[in-house]
PDB file of C-alpha atoms in Angstrom:
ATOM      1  CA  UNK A 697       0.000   0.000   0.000  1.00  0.00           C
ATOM      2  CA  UNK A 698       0.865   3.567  -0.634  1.00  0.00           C
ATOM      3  CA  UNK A 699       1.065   6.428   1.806  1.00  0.00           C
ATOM      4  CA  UNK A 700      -2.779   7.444  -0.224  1.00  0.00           C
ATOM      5  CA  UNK A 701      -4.116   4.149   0.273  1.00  0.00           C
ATOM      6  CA  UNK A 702      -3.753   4.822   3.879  1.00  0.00           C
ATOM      7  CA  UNK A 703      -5.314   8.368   3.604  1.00  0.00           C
ATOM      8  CA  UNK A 704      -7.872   6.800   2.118  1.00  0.00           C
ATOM      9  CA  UNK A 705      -9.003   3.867   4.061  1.00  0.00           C
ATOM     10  CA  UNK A 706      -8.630   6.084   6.942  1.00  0.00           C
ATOM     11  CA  UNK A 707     -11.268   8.794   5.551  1.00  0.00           C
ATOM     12  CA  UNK A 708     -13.250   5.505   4.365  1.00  0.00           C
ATOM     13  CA  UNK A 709     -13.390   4.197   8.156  1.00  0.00           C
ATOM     14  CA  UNK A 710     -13.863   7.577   9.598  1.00  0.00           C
ATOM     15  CA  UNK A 711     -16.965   8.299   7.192  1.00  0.00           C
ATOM     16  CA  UNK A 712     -18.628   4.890   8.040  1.00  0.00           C
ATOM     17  CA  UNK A 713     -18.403   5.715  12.080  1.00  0.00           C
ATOM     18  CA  UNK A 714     -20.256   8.744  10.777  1.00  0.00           C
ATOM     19  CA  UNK A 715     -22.963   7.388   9.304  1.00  0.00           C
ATOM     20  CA  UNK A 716     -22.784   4.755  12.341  1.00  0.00           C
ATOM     21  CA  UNK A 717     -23.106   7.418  14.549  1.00  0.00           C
ATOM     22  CA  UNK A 718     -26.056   8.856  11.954  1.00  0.00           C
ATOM     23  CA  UNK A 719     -28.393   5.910  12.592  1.00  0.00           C
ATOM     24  CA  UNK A 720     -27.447   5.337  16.215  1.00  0.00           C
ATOM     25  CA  UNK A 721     -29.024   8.781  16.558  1.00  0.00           C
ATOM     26  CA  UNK A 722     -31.889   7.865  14.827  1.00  0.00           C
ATOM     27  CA  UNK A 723     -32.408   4.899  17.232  1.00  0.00           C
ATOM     28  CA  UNK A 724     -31.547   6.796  20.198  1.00  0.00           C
ATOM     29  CA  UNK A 725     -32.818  10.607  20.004  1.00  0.00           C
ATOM     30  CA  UNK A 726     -36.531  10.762  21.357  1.00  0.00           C
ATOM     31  CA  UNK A 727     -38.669  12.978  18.591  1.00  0.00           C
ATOM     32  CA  UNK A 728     -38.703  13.077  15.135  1.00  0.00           C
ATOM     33  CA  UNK A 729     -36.997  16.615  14.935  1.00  0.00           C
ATOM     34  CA  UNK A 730     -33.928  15.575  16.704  1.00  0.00           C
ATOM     35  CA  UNK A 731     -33.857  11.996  14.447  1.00  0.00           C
ATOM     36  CA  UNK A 732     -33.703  14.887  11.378  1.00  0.00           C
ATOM     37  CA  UNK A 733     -30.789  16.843  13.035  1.00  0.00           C
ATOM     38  CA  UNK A 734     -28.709  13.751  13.253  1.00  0.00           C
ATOM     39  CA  UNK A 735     -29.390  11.923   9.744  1.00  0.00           C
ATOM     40  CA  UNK A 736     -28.451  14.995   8.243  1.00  0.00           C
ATOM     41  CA  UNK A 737     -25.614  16.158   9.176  1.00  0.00           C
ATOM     42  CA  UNK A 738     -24.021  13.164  10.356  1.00  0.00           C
ATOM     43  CA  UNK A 739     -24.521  11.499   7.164  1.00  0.00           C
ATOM     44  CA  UNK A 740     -23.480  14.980   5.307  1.00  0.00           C
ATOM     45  CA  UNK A 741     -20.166  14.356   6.652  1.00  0.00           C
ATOM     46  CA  UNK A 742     -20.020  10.790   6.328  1.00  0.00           C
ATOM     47  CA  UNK A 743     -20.720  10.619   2.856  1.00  0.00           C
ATOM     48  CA  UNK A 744     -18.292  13.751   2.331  1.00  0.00           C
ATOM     49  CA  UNK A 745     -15.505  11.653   4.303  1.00  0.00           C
ATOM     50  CA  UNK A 746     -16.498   9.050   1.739  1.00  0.00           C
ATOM     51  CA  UNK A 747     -16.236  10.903  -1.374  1.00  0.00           C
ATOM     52  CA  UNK A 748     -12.678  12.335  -0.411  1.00  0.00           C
ATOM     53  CA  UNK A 749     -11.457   8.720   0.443  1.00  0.00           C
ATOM     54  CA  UNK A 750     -12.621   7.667  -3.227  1.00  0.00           C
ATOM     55  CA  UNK A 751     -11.242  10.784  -4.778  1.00  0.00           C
ATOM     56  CA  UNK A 752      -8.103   9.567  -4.036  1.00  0.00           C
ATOM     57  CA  UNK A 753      -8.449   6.497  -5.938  1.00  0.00           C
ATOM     58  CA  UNK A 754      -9.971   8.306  -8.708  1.00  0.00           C
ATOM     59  CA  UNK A 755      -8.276   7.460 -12.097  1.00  0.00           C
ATOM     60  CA  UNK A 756      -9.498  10.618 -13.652  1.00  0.00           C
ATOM     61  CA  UNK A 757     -10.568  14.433 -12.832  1.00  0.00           C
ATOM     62  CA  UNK A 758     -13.984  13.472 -14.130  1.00  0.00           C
ATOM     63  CA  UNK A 759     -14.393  10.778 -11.645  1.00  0.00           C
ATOM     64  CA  UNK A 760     -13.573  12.924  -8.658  1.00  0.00           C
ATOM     65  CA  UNK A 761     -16.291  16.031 -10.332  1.00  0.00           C
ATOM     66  CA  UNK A 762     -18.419  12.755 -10.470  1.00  0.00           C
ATOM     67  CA  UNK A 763     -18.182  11.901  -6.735  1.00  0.00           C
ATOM     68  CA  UNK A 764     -18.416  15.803  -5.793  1.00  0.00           C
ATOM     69  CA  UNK A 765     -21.479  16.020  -7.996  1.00  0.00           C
ATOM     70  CA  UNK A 766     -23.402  12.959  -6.267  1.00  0.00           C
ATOM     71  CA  UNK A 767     -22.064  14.418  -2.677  1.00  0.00           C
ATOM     72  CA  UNK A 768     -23.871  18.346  -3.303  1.00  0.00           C
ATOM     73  CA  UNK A 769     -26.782  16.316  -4.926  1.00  0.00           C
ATOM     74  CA  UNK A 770     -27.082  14.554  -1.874  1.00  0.00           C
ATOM     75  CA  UNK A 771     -26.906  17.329   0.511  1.00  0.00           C
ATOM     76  CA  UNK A 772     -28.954  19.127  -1.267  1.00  0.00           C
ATOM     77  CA  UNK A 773     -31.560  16.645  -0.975  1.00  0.00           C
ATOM     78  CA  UNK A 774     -30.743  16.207   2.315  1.00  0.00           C
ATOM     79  CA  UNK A 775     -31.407  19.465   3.845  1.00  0.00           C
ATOM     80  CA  UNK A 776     -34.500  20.087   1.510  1.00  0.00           C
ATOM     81  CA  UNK A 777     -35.898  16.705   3.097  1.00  0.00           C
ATOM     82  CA  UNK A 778     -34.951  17.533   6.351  1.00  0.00           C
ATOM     83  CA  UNK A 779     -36.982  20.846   6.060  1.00  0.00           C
ATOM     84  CA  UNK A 780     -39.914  19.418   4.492  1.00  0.00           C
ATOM     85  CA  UNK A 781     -40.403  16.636   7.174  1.00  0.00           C
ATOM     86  CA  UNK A 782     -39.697  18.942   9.730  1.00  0.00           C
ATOM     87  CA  UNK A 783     -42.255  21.497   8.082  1.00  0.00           C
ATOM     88  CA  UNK A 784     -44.802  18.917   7.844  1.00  0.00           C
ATOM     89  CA  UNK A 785     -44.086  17.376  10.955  1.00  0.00           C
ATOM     90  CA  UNK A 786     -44.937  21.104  12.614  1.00  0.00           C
ATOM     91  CA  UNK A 787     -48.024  21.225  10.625  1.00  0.00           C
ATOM     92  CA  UNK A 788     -49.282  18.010  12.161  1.00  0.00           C
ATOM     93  CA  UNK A 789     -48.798  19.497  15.046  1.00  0.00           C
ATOM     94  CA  UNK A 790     -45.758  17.049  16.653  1.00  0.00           C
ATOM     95  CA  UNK A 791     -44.735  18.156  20.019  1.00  0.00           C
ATOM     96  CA  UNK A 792     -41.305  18.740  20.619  1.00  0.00           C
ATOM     97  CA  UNK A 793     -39.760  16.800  23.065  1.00  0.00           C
ATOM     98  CA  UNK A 794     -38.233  19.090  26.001  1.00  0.00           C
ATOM     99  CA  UNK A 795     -35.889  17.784  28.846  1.00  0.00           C
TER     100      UNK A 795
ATOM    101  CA  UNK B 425     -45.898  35.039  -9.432  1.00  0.00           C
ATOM    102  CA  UNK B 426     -42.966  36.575  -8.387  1.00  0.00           C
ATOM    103  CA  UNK B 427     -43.833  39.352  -4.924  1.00  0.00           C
ATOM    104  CA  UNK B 428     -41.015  41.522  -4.133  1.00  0.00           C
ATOM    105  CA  UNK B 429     -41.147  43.633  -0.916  1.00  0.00           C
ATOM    106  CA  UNK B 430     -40.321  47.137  -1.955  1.00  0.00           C
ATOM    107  CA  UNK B 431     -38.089  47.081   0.972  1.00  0.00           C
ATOM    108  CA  UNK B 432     -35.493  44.465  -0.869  1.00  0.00           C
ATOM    109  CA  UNK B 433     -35.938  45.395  -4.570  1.00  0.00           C
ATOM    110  CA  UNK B 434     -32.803  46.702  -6.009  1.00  0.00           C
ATOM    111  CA  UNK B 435     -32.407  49.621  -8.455  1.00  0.00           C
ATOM    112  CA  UNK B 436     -31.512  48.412 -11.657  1.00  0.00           C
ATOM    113  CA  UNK B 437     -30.738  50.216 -14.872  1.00  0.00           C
ATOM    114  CA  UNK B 438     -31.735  48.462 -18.578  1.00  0.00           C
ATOM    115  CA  UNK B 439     -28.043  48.213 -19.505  1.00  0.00           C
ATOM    116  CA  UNK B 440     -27.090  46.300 -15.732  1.00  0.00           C
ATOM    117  CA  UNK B 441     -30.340  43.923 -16.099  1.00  0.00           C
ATOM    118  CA  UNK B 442     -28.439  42.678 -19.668  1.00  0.00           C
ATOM    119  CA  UNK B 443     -24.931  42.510 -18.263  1.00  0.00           C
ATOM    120  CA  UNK B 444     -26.623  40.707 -15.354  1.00  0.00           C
ATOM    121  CA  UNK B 445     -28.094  37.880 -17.342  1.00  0.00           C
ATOM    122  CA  UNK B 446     -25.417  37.473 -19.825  1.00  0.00           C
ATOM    123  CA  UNK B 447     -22.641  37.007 -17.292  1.00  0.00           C
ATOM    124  CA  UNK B 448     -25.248  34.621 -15.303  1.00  0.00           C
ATOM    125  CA  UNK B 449     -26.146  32.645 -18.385  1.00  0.00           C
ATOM    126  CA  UNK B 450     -22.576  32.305 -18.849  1.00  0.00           C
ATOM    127  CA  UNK B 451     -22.026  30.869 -15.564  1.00  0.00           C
ATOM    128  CA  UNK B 452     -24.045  28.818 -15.683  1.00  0.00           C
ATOM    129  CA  UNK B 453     -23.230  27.406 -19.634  1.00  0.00           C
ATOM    130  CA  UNK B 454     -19.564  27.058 -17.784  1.00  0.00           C
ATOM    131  CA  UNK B 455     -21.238  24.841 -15.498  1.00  0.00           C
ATOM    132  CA  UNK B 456     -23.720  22.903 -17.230  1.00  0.00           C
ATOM    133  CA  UNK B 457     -20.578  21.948 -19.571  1.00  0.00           C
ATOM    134  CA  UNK B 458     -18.023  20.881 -16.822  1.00  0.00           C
ATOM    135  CA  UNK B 459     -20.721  18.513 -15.241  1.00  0.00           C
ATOM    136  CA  UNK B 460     -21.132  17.101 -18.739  1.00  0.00           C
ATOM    137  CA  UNK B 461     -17.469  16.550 -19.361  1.00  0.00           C
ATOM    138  CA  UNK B 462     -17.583  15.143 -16.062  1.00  0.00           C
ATOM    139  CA  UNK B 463     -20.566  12.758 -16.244  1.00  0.00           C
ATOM    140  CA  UNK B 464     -19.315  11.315 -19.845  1.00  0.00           C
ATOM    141  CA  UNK B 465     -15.854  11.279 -18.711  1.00  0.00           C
ATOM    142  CA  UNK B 466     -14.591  14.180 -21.526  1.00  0.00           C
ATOM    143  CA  UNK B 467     -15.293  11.657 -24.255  1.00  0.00           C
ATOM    144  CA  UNK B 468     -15.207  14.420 -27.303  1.00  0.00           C
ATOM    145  CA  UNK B 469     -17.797  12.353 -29.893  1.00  0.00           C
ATOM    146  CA  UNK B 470     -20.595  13.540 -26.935  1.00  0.00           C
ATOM    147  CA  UNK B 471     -20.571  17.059 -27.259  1.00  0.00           C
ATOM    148  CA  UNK B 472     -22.813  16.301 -30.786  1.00  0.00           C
ATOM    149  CA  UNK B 473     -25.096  15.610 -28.324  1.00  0.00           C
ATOM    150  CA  UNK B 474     -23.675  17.560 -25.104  1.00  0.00           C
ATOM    151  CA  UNK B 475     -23.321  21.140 -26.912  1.00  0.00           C
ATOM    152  CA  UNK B 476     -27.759  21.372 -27.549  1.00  0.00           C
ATOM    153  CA  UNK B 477     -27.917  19.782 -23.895  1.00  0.00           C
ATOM    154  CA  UNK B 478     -25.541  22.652 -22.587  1.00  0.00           C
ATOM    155  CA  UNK B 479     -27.146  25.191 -24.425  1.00  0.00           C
ATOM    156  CA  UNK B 480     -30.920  24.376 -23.689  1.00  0.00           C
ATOM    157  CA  UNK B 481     -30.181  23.678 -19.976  1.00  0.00           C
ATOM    158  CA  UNK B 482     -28.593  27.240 -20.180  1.00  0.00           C
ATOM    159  CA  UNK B 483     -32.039  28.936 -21.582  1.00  0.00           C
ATOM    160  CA  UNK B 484     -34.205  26.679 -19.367  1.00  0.00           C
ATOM    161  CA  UNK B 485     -32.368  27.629 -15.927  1.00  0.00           C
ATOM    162  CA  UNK B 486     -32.361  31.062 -16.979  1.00  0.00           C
ATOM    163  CA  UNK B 487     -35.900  31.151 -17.507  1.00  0.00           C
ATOM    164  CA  UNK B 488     -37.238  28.837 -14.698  1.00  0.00           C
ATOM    165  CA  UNK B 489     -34.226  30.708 -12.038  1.00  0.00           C
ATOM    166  CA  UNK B 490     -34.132  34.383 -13.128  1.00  0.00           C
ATOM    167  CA  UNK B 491     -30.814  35.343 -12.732  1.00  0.00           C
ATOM    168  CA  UNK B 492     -29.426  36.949  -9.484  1.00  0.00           C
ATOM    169  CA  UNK B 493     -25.993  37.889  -8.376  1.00  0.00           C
ATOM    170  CA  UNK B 494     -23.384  35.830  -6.970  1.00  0.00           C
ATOM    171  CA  UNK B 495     -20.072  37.617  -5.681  1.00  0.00           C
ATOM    172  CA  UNK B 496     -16.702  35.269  -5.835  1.00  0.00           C
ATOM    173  CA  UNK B 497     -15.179  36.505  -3.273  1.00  0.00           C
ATOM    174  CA  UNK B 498     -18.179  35.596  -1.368  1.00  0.00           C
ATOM    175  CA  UNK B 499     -18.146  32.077  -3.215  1.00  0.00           C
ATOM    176  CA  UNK B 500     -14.391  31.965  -1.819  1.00  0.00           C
ATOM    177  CA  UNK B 501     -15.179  32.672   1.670  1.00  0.00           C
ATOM    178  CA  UNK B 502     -18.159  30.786   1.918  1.00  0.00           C
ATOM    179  CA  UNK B 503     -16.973  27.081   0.778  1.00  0.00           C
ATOM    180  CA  UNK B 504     -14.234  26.712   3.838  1.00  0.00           C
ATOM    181  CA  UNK B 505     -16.876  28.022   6.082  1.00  0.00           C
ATOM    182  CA  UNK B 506     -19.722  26.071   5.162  1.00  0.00           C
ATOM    183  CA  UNK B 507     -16.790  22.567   4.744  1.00  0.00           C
ATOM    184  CA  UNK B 508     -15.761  23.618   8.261  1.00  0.00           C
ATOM    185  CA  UNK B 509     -18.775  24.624  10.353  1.00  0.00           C
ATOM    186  CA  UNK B 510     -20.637  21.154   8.873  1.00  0.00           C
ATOM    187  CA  UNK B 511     -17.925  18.986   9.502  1.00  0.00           C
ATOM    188  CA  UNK B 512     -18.289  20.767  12.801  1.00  0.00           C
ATOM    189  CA  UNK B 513     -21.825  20.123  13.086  1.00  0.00           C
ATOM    190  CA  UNK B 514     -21.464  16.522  11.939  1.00  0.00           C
ATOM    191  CA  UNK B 515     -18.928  16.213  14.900  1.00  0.00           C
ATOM    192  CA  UNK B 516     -21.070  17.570  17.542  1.00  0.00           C
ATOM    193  CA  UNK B 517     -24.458  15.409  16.252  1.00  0.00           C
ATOM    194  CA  UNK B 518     -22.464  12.218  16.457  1.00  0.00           C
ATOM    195  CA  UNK B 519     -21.037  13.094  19.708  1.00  0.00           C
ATOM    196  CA  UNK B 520     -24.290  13.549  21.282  1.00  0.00           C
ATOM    197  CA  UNK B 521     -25.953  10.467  19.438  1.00  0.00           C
ATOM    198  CA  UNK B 522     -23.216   8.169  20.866  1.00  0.00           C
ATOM    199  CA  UNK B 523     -23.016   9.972  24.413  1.00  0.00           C
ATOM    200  CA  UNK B 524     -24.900   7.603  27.327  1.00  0.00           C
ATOM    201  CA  UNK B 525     -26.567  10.438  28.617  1.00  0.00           C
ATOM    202  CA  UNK B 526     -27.975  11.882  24.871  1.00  0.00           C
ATOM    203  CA  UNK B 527     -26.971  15.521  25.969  1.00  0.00           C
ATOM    204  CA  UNK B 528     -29.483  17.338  24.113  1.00  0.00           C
ATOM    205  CA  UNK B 529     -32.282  20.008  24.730  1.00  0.00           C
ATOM    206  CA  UNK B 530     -34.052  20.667  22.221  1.00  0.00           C
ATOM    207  CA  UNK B 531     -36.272  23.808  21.548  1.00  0.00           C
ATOM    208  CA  UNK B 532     -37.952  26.262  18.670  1.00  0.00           C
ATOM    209  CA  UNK B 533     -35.677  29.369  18.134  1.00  0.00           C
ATOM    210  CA  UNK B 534     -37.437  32.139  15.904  1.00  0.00           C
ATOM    211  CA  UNK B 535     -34.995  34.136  13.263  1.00  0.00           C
ATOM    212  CA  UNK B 536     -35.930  37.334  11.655  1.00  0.00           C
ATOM    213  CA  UNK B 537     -35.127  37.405   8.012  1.00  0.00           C
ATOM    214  CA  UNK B 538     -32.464  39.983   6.521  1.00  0.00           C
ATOM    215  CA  UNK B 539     -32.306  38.384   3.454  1.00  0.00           C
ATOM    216  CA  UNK B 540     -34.149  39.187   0.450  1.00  0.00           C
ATOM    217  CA  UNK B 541     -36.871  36.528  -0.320  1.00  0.00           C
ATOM    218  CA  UNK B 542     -35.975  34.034  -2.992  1.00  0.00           C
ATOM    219  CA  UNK B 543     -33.309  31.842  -3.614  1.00  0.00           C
ATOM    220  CA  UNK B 544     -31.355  33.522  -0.719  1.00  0.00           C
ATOM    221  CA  UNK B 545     -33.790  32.745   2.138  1.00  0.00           C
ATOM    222  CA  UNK B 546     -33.569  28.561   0.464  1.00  0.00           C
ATOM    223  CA  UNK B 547     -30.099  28.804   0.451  1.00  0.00           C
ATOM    224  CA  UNK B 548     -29.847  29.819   4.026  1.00  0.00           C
ATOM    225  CA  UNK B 549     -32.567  27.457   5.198  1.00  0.00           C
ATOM    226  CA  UNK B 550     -30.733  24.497   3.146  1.00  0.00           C
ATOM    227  CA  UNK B 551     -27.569  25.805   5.048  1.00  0.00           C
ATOM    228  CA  UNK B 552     -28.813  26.232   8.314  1.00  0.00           C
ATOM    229  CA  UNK B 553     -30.068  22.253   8.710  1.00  0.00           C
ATOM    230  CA  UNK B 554     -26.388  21.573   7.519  1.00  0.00           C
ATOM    231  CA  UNK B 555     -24.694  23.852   9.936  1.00  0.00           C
ATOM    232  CA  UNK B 556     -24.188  22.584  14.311  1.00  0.00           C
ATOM    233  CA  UNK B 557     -27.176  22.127  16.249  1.00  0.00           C
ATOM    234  CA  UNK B 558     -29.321  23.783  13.652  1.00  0.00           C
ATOM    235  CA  UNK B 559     -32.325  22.606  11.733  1.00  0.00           C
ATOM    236  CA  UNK B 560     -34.824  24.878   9.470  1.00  0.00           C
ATOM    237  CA  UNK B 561     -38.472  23.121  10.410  1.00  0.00           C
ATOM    238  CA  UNK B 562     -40.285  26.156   8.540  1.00  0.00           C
ATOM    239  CA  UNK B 563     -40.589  29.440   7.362  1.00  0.00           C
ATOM    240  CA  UNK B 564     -42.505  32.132   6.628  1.00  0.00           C
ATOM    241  CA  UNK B 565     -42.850  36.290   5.488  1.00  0.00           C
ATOM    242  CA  UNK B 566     -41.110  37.000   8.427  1.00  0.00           C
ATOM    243  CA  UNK B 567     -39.744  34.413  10.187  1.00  0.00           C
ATOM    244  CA  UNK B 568     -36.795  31.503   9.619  1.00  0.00           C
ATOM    245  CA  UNK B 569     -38.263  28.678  12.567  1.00  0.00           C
ATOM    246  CA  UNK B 570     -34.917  27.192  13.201  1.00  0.00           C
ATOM    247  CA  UNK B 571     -35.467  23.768  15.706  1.00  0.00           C
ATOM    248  CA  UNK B 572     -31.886  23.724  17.976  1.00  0.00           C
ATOM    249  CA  UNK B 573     -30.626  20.561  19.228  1.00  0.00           C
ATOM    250  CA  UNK B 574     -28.831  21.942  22.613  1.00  0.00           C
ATOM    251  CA  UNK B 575     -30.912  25.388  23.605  1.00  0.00           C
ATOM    252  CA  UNK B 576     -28.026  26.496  25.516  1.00  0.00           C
ATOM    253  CA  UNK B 577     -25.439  26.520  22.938  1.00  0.00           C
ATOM    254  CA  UNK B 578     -24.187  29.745  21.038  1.00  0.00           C
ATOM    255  CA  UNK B 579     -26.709  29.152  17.743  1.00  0.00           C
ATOM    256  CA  UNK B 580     -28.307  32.480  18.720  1.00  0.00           C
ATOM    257  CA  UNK B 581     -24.865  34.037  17.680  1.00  0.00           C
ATOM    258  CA  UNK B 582     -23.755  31.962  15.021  1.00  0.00           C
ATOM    259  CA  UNK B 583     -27.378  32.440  12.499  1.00  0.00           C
ATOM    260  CA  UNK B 584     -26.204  36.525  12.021  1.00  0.00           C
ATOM    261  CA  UNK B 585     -23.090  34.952  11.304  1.00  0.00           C
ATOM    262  CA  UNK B 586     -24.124  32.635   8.424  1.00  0.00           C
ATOM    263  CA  UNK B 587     -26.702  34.949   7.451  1.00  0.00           C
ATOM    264  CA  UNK B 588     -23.755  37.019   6.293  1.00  0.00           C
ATOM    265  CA  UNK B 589     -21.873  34.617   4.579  1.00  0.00           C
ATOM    266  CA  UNK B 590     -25.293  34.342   2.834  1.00  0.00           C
ATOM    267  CA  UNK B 591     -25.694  37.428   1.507  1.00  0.00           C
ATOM    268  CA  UNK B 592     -22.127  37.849   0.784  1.00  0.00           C
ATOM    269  CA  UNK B 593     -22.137  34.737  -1.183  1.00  0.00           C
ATOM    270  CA  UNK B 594     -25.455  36.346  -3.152  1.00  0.00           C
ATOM    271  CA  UNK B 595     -23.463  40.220  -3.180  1.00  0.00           C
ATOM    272  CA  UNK B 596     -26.356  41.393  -0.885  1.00  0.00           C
ATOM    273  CA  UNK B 597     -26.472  43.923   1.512  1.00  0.00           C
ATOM    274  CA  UNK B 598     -28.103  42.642   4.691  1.00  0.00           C
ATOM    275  CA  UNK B 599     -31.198  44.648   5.635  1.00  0.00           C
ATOM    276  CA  UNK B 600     -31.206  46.186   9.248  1.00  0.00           C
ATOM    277  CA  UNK B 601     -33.363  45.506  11.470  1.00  0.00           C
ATOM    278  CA  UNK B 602     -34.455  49.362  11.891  1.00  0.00           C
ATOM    279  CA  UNK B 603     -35.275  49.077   7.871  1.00  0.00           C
ATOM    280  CA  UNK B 604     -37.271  46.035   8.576  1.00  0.00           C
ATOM    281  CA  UNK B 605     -39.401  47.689  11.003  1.00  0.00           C
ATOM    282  CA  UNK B 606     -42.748  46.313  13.026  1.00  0.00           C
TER     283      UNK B 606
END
């Protein structure tokens, strides 16, 4: 292995305790607004960690524009999601849950 | 329909309106090309095909998004921000998800617009659920409804903050709040 392998599988490793950490906060946080706050962001970064791990390996430019492409795709439909559940979540009138 | 508040609309000679598009629908031609170079890996035989896609994605975003200004410096100072503070807020939601005690307390925080309605206000509402502790649940005329993971953390601070990356990023002037009024 070479010194970027290394970089690599350690941004690989770190995203996927990211997007661990992601869905353990979906399990774990109590209403549906909090379960929004931690899919996206944690899984924003995980999948960004991802993308720069893969970039490395990337035989071409166009690969890494394609992997930057799919990770602003995905944040973009993440936070426009988030909004609209949360949105319609307030609508239905879900409580927050308070301490 | 397009409603603009008097308050926000921006004085615009004939001549700047034309300068305005062109260099947008330039852009945005720039774009449109590099993601097709990138999504048929620069094979040259596509652009018989990519050059009409590049062009017609060019009219249509120019009709369906009227144009609006976009500063680079902004663009400059807003990308290591926006990289940072997520990574950041990516950080701080994992650490709380994985924490026995789930340190969170959540509440409804209530932020007054400066920015001009329009693709401003989404941008800063898509930014905001990316940014620490923050999540846009709704918004309205006067109003960005933020929900905060941790009530007691520095948010309240930080949303002026972005705000202005915001409208630097768009080449706006923020609107105070003595302008906004009631």
């Amino acid at each position: 292995m070479i010194p970027s392998d290394y970089l690599s599988a350690a941004l690989l490793i770190a995203g996927a305790v990211f997007f661990l950490a992601g869905t353990v906060g979906l399990l774990r946080f109590p209403d549906v607004y909090t379960r929004l706050h931690a899919l996206t962001k944690a899984d924003n970064v995980g999948l960004g960690l991802l993308v720069a791990g893969l970039a490395l390996q990337a035989e071409s430019w166009a690969v890494v524009g394609k992997l930057l492409l799919i990770w602003l795709l995905v944040l973009l439909a993440g936070a426009s999601v988030a909004h609209l559940v949360a949105v319609a979540a307030r609508h239905r009138g879900i409580k927050l849950w308070k301490r | 329909m397009r409603t603009v508040d008097r308050r926000w609309r921006l004085q615009f000679t004939p001549s700047d309106s034309v300068i305005i598009h062109l260099r947008s629908g330039l852009l945005r031609a720039v774009l449109f090309a590099l993601m097709w170079w990138v999504l048929t890996d620069g094979a040259v035989d596509s652009w018989q095909v990519g050059a009409p896609v590049v062009l017609s994605a060019t009219l249509a975003s120019v009709v369906l998004l009227p144009p609006s200004s976009c500063s680079l410096t902004g663009v400059v100072r807003f990308v290591p921000f926006f990289l940072w503070r997520s990574l950041c807020g990516g950080v701080d939601v994992a650490r709380r998800a994985l924490h026995p005690r789930l340190p969170i307390s959540p509440g409804l925080f209530h932020h007054r617009w400066r920015l001009p309605p329009g693709l401003p206000r989404v941008f800063m509402a898509n930014t905001v659920s990316l940014l620490p502790g923050t999540l846009s649940a709704g918004v309205d005329k006067e109003y960005l409804h933020i929900h905060v993971l941790d009530q007691t953390g520095n948010f309240a601070s930080e949303l002026p903050l972005i705000e202005a990356r915001v409208a630097e990023l768009f080449g706006l002037n923020l609107v105070t709040d003595e302008l906004g009024g009631g």
